[in-house]
Coordinates of C-alpha atoms and ligand atoms in Angstrom, one line a residue:
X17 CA -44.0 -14.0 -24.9
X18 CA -40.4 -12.6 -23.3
X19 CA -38.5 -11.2 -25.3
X20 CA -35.1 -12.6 -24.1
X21 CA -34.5 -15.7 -22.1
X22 CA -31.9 -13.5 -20.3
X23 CA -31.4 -9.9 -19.2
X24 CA -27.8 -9.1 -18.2
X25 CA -27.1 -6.2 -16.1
X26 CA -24.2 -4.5 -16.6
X27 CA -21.3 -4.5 -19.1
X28 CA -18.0 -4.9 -16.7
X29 CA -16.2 -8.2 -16.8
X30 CA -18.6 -9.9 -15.2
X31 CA -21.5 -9.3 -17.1
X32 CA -19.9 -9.5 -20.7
X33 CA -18.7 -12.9 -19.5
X34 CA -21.5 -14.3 -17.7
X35 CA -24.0 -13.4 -21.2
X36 CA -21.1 -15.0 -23.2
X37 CA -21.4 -18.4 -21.2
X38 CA -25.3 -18.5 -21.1
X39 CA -25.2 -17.5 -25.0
X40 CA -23.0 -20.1 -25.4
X41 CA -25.5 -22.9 -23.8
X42 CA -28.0 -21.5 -25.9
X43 CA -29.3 -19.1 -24.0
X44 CA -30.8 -16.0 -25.8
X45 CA -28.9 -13.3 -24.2
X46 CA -29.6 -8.7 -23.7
X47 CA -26.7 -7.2 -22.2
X48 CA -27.7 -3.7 -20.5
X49 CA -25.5 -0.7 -19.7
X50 CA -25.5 2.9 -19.3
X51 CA -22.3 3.0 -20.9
X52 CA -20.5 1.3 -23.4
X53 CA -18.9 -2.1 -22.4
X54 CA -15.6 -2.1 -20.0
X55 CA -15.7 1.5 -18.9
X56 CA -15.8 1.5 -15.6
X57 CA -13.7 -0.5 -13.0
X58 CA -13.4 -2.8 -15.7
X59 CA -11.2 -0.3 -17.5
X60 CA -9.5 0.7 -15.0
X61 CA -8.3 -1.5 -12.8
X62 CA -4.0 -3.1 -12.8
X63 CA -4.7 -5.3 -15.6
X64 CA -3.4 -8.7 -14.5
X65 CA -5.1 -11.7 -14.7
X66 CA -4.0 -12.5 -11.4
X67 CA -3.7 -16.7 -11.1
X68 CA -1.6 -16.1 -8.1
X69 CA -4.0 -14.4 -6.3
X70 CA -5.2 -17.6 -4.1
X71 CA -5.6 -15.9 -0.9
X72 CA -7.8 -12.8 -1.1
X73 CA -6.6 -9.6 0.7
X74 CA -7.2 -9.9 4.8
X75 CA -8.2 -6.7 7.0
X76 CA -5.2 -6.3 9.0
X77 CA -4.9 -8.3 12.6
X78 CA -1.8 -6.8 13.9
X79 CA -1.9 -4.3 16.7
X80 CA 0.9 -2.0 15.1
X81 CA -1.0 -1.9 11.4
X82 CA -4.2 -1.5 12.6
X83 CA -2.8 1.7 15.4
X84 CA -0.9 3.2 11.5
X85 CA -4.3 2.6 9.4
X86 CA -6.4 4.4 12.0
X87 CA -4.0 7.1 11.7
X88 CA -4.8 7.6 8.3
X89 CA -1.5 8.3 6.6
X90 CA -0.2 5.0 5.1
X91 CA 0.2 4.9 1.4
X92 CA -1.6 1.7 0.5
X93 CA -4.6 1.9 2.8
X94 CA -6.8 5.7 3.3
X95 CA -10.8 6.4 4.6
X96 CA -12.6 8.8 4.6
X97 CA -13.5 10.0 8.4
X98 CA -17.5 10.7 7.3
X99 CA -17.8 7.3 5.8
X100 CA -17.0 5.4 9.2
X101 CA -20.1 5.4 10.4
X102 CA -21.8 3.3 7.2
X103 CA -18.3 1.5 7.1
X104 CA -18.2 0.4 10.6
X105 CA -20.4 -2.9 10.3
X106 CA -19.4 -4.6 7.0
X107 CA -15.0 -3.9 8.1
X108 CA -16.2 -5.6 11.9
X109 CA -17.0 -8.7 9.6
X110 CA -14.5 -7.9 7.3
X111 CA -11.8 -7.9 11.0
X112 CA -14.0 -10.7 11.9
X113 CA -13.2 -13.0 8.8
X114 CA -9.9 -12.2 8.7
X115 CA -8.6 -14.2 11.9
X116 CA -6.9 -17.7 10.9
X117 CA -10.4 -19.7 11.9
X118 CA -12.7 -18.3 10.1
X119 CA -10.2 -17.3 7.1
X120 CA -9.0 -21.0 6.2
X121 CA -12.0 -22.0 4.5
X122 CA -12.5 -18.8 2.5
X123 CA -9.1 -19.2 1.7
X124 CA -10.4 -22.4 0.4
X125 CA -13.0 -21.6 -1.2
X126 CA -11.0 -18.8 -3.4
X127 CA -8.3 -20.6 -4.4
X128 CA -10.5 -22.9 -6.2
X129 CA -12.1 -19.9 -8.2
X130 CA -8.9 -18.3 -8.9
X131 CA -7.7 -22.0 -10.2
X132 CA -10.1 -21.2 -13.1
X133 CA -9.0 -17.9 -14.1
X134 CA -6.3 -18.8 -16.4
X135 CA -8.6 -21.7 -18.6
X136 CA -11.8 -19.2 -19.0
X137 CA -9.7 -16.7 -20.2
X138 CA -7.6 -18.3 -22.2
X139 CA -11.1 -19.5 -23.8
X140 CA -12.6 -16.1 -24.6
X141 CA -8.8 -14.9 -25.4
X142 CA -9.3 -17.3 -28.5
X143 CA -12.2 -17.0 -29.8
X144 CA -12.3 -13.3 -29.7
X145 CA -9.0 -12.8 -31.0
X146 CA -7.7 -10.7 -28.9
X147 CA -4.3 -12.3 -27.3
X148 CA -3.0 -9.4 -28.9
X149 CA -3.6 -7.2 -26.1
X150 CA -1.6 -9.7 -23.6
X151 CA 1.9 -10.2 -22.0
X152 CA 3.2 -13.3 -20.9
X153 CA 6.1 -11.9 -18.3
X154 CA 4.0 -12.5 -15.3
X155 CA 4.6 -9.7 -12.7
X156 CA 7.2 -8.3 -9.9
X157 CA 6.4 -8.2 -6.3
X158 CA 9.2 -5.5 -5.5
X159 CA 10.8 -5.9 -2.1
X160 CA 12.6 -3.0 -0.1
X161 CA 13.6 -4.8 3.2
X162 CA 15.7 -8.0 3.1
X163 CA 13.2 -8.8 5.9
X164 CA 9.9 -8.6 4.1
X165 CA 11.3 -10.0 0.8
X166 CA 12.3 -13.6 3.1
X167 CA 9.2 -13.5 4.7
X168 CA 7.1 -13.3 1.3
X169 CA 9.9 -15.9 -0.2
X170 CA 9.2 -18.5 2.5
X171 CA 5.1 -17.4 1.9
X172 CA 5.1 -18.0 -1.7
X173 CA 6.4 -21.6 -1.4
X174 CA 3.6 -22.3 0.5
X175 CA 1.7 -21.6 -2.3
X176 CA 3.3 -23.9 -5.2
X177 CA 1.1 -26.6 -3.6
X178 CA -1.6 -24.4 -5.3
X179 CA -0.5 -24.8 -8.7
X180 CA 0.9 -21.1 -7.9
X181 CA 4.8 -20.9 -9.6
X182 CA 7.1 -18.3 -8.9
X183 CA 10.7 -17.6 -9.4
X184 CA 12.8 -15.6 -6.3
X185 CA 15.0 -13.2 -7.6
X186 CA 17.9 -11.6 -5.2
X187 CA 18.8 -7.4 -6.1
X188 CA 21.1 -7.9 -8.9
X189 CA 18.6 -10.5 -10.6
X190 CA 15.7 -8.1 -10.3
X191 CA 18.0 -5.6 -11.9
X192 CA 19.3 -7.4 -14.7
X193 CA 15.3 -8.6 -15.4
X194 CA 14.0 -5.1 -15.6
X195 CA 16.6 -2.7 -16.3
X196 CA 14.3 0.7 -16.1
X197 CA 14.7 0.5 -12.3
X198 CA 16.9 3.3 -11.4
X199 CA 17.4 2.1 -7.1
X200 CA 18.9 -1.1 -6.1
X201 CA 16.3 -3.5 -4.2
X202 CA 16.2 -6.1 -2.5
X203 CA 15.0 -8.6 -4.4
X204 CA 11.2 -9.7 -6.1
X205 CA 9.0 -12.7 -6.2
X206 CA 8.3 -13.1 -10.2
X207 CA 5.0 -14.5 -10.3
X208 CA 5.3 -16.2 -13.5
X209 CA 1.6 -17.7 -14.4
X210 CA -0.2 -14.4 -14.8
X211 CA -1.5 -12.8 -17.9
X212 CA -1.0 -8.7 -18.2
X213 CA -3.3 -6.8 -20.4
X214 CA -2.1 -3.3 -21.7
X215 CA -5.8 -2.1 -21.8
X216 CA -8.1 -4.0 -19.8
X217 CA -11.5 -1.9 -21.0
X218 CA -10.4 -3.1 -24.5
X219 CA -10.4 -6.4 -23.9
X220 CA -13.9 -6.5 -22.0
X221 CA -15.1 -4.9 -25.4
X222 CA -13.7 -7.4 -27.2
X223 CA -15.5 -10.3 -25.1
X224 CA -18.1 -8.0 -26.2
X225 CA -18.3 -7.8 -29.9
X226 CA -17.8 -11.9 -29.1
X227 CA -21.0 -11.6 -28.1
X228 CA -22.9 -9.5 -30.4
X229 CA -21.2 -10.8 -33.2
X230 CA -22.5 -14.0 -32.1
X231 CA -26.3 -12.9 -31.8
X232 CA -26.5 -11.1 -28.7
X233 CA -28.8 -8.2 -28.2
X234 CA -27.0 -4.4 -26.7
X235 CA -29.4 -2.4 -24.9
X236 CA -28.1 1.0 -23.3
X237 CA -30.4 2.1 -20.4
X238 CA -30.7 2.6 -16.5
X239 CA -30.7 -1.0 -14.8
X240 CA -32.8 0.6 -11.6
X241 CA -35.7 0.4 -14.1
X242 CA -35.7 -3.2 -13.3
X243 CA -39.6 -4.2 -12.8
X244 CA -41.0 -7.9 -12.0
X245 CA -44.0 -8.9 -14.3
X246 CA -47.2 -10.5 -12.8
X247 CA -46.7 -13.7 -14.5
X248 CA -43.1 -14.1 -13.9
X249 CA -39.6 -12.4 -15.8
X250 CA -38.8 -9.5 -15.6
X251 CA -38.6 -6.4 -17.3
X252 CA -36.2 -3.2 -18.2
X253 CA -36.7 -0.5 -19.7
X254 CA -34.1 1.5 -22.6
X255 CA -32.7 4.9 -23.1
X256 CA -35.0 4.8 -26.1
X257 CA -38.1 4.1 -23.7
X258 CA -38.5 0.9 -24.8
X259 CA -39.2 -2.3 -22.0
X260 CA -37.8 -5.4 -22.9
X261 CA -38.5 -8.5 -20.9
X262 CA -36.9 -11.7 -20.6
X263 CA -37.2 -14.8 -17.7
X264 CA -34.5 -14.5 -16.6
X265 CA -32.3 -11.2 -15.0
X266 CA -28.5 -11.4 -14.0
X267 CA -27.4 -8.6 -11.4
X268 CA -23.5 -7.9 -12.4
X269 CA -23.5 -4.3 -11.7
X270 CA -20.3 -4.4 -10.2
X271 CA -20.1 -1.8 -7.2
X272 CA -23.7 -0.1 -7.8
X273 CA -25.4 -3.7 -7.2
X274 CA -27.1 -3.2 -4.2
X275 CA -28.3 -0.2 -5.2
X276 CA -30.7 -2.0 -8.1
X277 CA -31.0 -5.2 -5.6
X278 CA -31.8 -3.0 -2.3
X279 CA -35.6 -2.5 -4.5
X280 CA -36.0 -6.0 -4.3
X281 CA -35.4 -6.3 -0.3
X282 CA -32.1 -7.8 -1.0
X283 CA -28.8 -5.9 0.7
X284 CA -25.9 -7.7 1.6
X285 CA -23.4 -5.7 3.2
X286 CA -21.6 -4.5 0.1
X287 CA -19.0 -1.9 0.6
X288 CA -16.1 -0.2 -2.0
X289 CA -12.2 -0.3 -1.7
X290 CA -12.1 3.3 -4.3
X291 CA -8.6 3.0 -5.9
X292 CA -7.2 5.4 -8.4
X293 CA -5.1 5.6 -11.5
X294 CA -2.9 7.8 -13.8
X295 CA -1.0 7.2 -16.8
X296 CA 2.6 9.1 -17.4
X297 CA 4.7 9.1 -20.6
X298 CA 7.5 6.5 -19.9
X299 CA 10.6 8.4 -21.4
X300 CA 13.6 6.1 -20.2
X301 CA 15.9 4.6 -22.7
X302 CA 14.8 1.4 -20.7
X303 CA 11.2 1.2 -21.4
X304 CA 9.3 0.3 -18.5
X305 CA 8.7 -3.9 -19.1
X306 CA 6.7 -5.7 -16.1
X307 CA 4.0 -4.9 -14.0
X308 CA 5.4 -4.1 -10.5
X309 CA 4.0 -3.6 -7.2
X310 CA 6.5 -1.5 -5.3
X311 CA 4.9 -3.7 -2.0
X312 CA 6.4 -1.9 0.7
X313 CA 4.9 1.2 -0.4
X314 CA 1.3 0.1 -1.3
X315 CA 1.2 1.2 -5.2
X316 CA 1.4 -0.8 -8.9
X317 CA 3.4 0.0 -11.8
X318 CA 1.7 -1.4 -14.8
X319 CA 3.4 -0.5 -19.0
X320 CA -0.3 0.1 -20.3
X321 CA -1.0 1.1 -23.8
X322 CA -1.9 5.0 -23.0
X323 CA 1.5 4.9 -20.7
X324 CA 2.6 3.9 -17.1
X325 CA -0.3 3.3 -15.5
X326 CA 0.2 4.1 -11.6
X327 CA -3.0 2.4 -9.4
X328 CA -3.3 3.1 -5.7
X329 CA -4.2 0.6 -2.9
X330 CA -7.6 1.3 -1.4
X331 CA -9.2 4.2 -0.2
X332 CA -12.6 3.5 2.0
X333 CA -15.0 5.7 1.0
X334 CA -18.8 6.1 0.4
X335 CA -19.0 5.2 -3.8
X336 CA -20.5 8.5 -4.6
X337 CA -17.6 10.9 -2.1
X338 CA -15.7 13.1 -4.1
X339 CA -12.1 12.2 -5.1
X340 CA -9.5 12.8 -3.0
X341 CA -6.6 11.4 -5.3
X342 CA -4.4 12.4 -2.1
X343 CA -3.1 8.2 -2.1
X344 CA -1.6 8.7 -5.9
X345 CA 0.3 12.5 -5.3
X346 CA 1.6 10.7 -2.3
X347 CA 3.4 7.9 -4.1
X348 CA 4.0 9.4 -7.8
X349 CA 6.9 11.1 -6.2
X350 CA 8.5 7.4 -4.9
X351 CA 7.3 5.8 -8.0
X352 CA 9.4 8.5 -10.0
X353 CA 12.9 7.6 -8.2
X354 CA 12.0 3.9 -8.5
X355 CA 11.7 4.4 -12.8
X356 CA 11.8 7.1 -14.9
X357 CA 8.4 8.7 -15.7
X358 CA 7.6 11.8 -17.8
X359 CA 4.5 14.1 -17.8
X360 CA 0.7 12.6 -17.0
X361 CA -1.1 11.8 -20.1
X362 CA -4.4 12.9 -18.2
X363 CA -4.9 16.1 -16.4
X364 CA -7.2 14.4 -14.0
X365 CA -6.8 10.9 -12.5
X366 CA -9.2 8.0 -13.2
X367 CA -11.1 6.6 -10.1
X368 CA -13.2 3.5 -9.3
X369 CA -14.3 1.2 -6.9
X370 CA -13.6 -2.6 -6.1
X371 CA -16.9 -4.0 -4.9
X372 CA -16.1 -5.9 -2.0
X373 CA -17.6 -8.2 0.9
X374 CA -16.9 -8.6 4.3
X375 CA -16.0 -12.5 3.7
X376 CA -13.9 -11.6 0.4
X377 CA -15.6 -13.9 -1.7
X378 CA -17.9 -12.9 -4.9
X379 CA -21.7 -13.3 -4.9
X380 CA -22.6 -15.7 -7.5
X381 CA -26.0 -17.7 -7.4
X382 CA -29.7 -17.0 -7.3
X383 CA -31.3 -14.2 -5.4
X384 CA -32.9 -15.6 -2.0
X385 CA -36.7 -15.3 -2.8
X386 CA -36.6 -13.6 -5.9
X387 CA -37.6 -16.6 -8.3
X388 CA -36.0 -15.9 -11.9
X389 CA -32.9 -13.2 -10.3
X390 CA -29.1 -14.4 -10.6
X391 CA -26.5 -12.3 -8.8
X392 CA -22.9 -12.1 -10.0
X393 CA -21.2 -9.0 -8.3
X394 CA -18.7 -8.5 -5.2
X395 CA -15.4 -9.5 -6.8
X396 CA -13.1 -7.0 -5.2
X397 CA -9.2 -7.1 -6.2
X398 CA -9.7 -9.7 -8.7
X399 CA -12.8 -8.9 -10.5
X400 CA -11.1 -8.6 -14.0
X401 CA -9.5 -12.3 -13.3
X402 CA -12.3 -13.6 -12.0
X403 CA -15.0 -12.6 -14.3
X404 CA -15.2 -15.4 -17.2
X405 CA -14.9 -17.9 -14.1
X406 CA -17.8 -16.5 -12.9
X407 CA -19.3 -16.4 -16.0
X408 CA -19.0 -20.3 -16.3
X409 CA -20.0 -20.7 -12.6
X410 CA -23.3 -18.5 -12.8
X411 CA -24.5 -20.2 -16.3
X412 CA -23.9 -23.9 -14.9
X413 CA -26.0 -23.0 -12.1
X414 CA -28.6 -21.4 -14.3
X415 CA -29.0 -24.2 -16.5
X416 CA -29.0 -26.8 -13.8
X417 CA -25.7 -28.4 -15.1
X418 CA -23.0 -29.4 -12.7
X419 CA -20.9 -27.0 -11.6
X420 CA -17.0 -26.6 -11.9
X421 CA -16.1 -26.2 -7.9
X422 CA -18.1 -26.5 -5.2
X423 CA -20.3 -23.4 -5.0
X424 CA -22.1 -23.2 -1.5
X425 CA -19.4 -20.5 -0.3
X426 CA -20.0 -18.2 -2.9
X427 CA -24.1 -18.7 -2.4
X428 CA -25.7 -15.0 -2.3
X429 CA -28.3 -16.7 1.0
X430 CA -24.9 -16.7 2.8
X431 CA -24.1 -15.0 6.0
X432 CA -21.3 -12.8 6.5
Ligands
FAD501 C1 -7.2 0.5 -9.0 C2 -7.8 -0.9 -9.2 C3 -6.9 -1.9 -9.6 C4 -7.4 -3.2 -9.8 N1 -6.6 -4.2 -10.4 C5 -7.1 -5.4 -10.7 C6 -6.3 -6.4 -11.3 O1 -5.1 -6.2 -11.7 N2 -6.8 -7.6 -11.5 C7 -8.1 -7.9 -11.2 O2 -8.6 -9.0 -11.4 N3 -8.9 -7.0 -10.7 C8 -8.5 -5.7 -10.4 N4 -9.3 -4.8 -9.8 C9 -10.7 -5.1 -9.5 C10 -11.5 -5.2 -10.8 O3 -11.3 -4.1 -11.6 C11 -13.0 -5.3 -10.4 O4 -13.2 -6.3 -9.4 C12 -13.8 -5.6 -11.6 O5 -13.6 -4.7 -12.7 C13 -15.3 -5.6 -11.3 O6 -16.0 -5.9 -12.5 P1 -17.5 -5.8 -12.7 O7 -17.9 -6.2 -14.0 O8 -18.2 -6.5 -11.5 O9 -17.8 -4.2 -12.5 P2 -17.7 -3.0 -13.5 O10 -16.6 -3.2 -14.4 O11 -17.7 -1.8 -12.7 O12 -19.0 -3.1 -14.4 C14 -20.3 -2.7 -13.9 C15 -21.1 -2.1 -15.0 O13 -22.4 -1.8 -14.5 C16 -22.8 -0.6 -15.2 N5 -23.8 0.0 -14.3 C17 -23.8 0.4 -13.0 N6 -25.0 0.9 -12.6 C18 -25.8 0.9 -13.7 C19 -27.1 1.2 -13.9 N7 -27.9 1.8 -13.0 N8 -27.7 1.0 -15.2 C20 -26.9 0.5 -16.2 N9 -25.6 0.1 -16.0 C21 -25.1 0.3 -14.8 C22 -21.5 0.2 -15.2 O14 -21.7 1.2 -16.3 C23 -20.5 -0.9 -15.5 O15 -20.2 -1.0 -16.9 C24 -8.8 -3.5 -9.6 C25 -9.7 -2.5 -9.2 C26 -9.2 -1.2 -9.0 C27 -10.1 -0.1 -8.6

């Protein structure tokens, strides 16, 4: 007899939400972590529910970026010389993907995930109580240069076709909307649909007591001791020595994915964006009161409960490289003149890594040959918005019901 009729692996976004949609189809549902729930990237990502995210982020085609990213001192986009070698195939198909042909349909393809981020949250939001922790402002795409804000403007219109809403705001409009900027811009695009969440590893945990209050089982224990069993399922074993088994296992191990499904002869070319973040004490008569990405310069302003919380673009990297935090000292300094910002709360910035794929799209389906195990990992930027969606998606599929969108692009037999 299994114990469950589902292992979940891994308590991030992902895997809190895709062991609240099978519980919810009456599923009997173990969630498995090392950690407690929403303490990795999960915790420590931007924090925006990001419904305007339709197109996902291209590798750069243009001559003049690419020549300023191989020379390794741009704000927004860092790597680490010794990882080029591992990095080289996955960012060819990454380059690859990114040309207009072969971009269109994943463009596709994501916009109709990201069209379910707002619902499945707003779902979960509910019934776990926990609107609380959200703002409704939407967020500020800051502009320096009158020529990059009209080039976004006219790109953004583009997108209300998408359901995607926006309102354009010229310098003295930005100004009057957030007062704590100190330097006159040019203008932002408000991007009014998203939800902001002031502590994104405390909303994960309450998606999670959701779940256990509702019957779930919480197992704390290594995921790589994964085993099959002869007759079928599958089998893990906990901190306290203990194997559990169930029919079923879902891989949502966010960036370390491959490293549990690389035992089972499956390895798709997986590879991590690291970002970093850092709270400061926001001492300004004029309280810090939307997210902001200061665009030009590659960095997000986010009002988080702990403080202003400054993220940095990505950093290419092996997952296990020592930080090199060399992205946030860079901009701390320009985000300091754009608001006022007192002393960091931490001594030590936070770091992670967005689990990304060379076509941009998220894994979600059943392992190629490996009757019985689900995959739900590879999200990248939008992870946190994505994950109940995901969570829908992967327990429609598991259950053989008919699924939301259309979900051959996102199959984990794909090529890339
Ligand atoms: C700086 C930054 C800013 C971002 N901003 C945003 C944003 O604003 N909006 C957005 O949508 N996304 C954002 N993202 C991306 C988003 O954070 C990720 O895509 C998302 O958190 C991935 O969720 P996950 O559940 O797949 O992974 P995780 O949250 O990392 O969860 C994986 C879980 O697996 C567990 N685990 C790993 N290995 C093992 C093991 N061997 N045994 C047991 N447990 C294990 C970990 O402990 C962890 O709890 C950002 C990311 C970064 C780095």
């Amino acid at each position: 007899m299994m114990k469950h009729d589902v292992l979940v692996l891994g308590a991030g976004m992902v895997g809190v939400s895709c062991a609240l949609h099978l519980q919810q189809r009456g599923l009997d549902v173990a969630l498995l972590d090392r950690r407690n729930p929403g303490e990795e990237t999960s915790y420590g990502n931007a924090g925006i529910i990001q419904r305007e995210a339709v197109h996902p982020y291209r590798f750069p085609r243009e001559l003049s970026t690419l020549l300023s990213v191989a020379g390794n001192r741009r704000l927004d986009v860092r790597y680490h010389a010794r990882a080029v070698p591992a990095l080289l195939s996955p960012l060819l198909r990454y380059y690859r993907n990114s040309a207009d042909a072969a971009y269109q349909p994943i463009a596709a393809a994501y916009a109709s995930l990201i069209a379910l981020s707002l619902e499945t949250h707003e779902s979960l939001l509910a019934d776990a109580n926990a609107q609380h922790l959200l703002g409704k402002r939407g967020w500020l795409m800051l502009f320096r240069s009158d020529k990059r804000r009209d080039e976004a403007f006219a790109d953004a219109d583009k997108l209300t076709a998408l359901g995607v809403n926006h309102c354009k705001l010229d310098g003295a409009q930005l100004q009057a909307q957030e007062p704590a900027l100190r330097e006159r811009l040019s203008g932002a695009i408000h991007w009014t649909d998203p939800l902001t969440v002031r502590d994104p590893g405390d909303l994960v945990k309450a998606y999670a007591r959701l779940l256990f209050q509702r019957g779930a089982t919480e197992l704390r224990g290594d995921a790589t001791t994964l085993r099959p069993l002869p007759d079928g399922g599958w089998q893990v074993q906990t901190a306290s020595g203990e194997w559990v088994s169930a029919r079923q296992v879902v891989v949502a191990l966010g960036p370390w994915s491959t490293q549990l499904t690389g035992d089972f002869g499956f390895r798709p070319p997986l590879f991590v964006k690291r970002g970093y973040h850092q709270h400061f004490r926001d001492d300004s008569p004029h309280p810090l009161q939307h997210w902001m990405l200061d665009e030009e310069r590659g960095y997000l302003l986010a009002p988080m409960a702990r403080g202003v919380r400054i993220t940095t673009g990505a950093e290419l990297t092996h997952i296990d490289a020592p930080a090199t935090p060399t992205q946030l000292s860079a901009v701390e300094p320009v985000a300091r003149s754009l608001v006022s910002l007192g002393s960091a709360v931490e001594p030590q910035p936070w770091k992670g890594a967005r689990p990304c794929l060379p076509d941009m799209k998220p894994l979600i389906g059943a392992v190629p040959g490996k009757p019985g195990m689900w995959c739900a990992f590879g999200h990248g930027h939008q992870g946190f918005t994505l994950g109940p969606a995901t969570g829908m998606l992967l327990a429609q599929l598991m259950t053989g019901e008919r699924s939301a969108i259309e979900m051959a692009p996102f199959s984990p037999a794909r090529r890339f």
